[in-house]
Backbone as a ProteinNet text record, in pm:
[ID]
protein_1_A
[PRIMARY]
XXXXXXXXXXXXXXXXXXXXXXXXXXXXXXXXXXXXXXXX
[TERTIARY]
83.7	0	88.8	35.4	112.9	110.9	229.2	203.3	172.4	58.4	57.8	163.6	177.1	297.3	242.6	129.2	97.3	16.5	91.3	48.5	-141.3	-190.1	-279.5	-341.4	-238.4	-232.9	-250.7	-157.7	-156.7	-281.3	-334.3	-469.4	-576.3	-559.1	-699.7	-686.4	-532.9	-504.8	-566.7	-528.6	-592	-693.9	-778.7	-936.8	-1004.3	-931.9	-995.5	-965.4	-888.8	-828.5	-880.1	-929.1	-1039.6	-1171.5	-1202.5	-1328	-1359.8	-1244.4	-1182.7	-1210	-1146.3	-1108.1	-999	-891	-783	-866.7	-763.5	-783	-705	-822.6	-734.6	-609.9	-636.1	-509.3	-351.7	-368.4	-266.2	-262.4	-324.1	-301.6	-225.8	-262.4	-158.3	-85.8	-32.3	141.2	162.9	132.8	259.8	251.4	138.1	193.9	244.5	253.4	291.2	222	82.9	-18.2	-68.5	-144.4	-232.1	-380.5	-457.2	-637.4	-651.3	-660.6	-712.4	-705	-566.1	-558.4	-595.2	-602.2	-701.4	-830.2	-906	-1034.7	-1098.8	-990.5	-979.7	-1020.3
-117.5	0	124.6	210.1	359.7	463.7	485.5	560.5	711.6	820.6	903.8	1023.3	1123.4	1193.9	1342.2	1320.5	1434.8	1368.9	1411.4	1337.4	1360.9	1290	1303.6	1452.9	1487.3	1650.9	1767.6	1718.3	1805.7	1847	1757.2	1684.4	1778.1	1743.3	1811	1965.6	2007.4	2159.3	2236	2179.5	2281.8	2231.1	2153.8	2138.5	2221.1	2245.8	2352	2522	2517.9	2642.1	2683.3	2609.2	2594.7	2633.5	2604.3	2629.9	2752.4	2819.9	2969.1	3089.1	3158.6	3256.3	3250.5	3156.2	3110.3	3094.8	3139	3133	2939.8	2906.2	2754.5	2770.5	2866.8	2866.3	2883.1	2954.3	3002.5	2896.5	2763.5	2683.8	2569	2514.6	2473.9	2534.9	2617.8	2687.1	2645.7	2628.3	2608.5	2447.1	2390.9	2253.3	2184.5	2272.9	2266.8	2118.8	2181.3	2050	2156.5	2079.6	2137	2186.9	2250.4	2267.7	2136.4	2118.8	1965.3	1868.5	1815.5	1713	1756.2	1919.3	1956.6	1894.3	1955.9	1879	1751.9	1650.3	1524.3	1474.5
0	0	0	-90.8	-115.4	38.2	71.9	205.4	146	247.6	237.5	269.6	135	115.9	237.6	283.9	429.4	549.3	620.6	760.1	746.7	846.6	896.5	931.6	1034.1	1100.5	1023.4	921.1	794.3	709.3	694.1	584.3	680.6	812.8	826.6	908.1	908.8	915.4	817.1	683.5	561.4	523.4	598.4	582.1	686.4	770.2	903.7	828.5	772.5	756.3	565	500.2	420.8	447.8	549.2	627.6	623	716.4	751.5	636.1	634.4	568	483.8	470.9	438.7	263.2	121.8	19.4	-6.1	-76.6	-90.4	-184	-282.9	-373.7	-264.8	-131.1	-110.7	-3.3	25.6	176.6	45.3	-68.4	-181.5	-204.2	-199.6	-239.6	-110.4	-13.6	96.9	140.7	125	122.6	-23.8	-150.1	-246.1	-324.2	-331.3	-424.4	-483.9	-577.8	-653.1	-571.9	-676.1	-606.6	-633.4	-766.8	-832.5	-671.7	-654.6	-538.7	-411.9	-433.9	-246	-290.8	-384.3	-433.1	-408.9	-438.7	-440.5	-287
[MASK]
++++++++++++++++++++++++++++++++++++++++

């Protein structure tokens, strides 16, 4: 099985911070993914 390339912690920081006020384009530049795979 493929291990995940972001923790757990990670995954649901920029789902809280998505929520927020936080622009998604700019919470992907710093964990450096795409929208497409935030989407996903």
């Amino acid at each position: 099985m493929k291990t995940s390339r972001f923790s757990r912690e990670q995954i649901l920081q920029a789902s809280r911070q998505a929520e927020g006020s936080t622009v998604v384009g700019e919470i992907c530049r710093k964990l450096g993914l795409t929208e497409a795979t935030f989407y996903r």
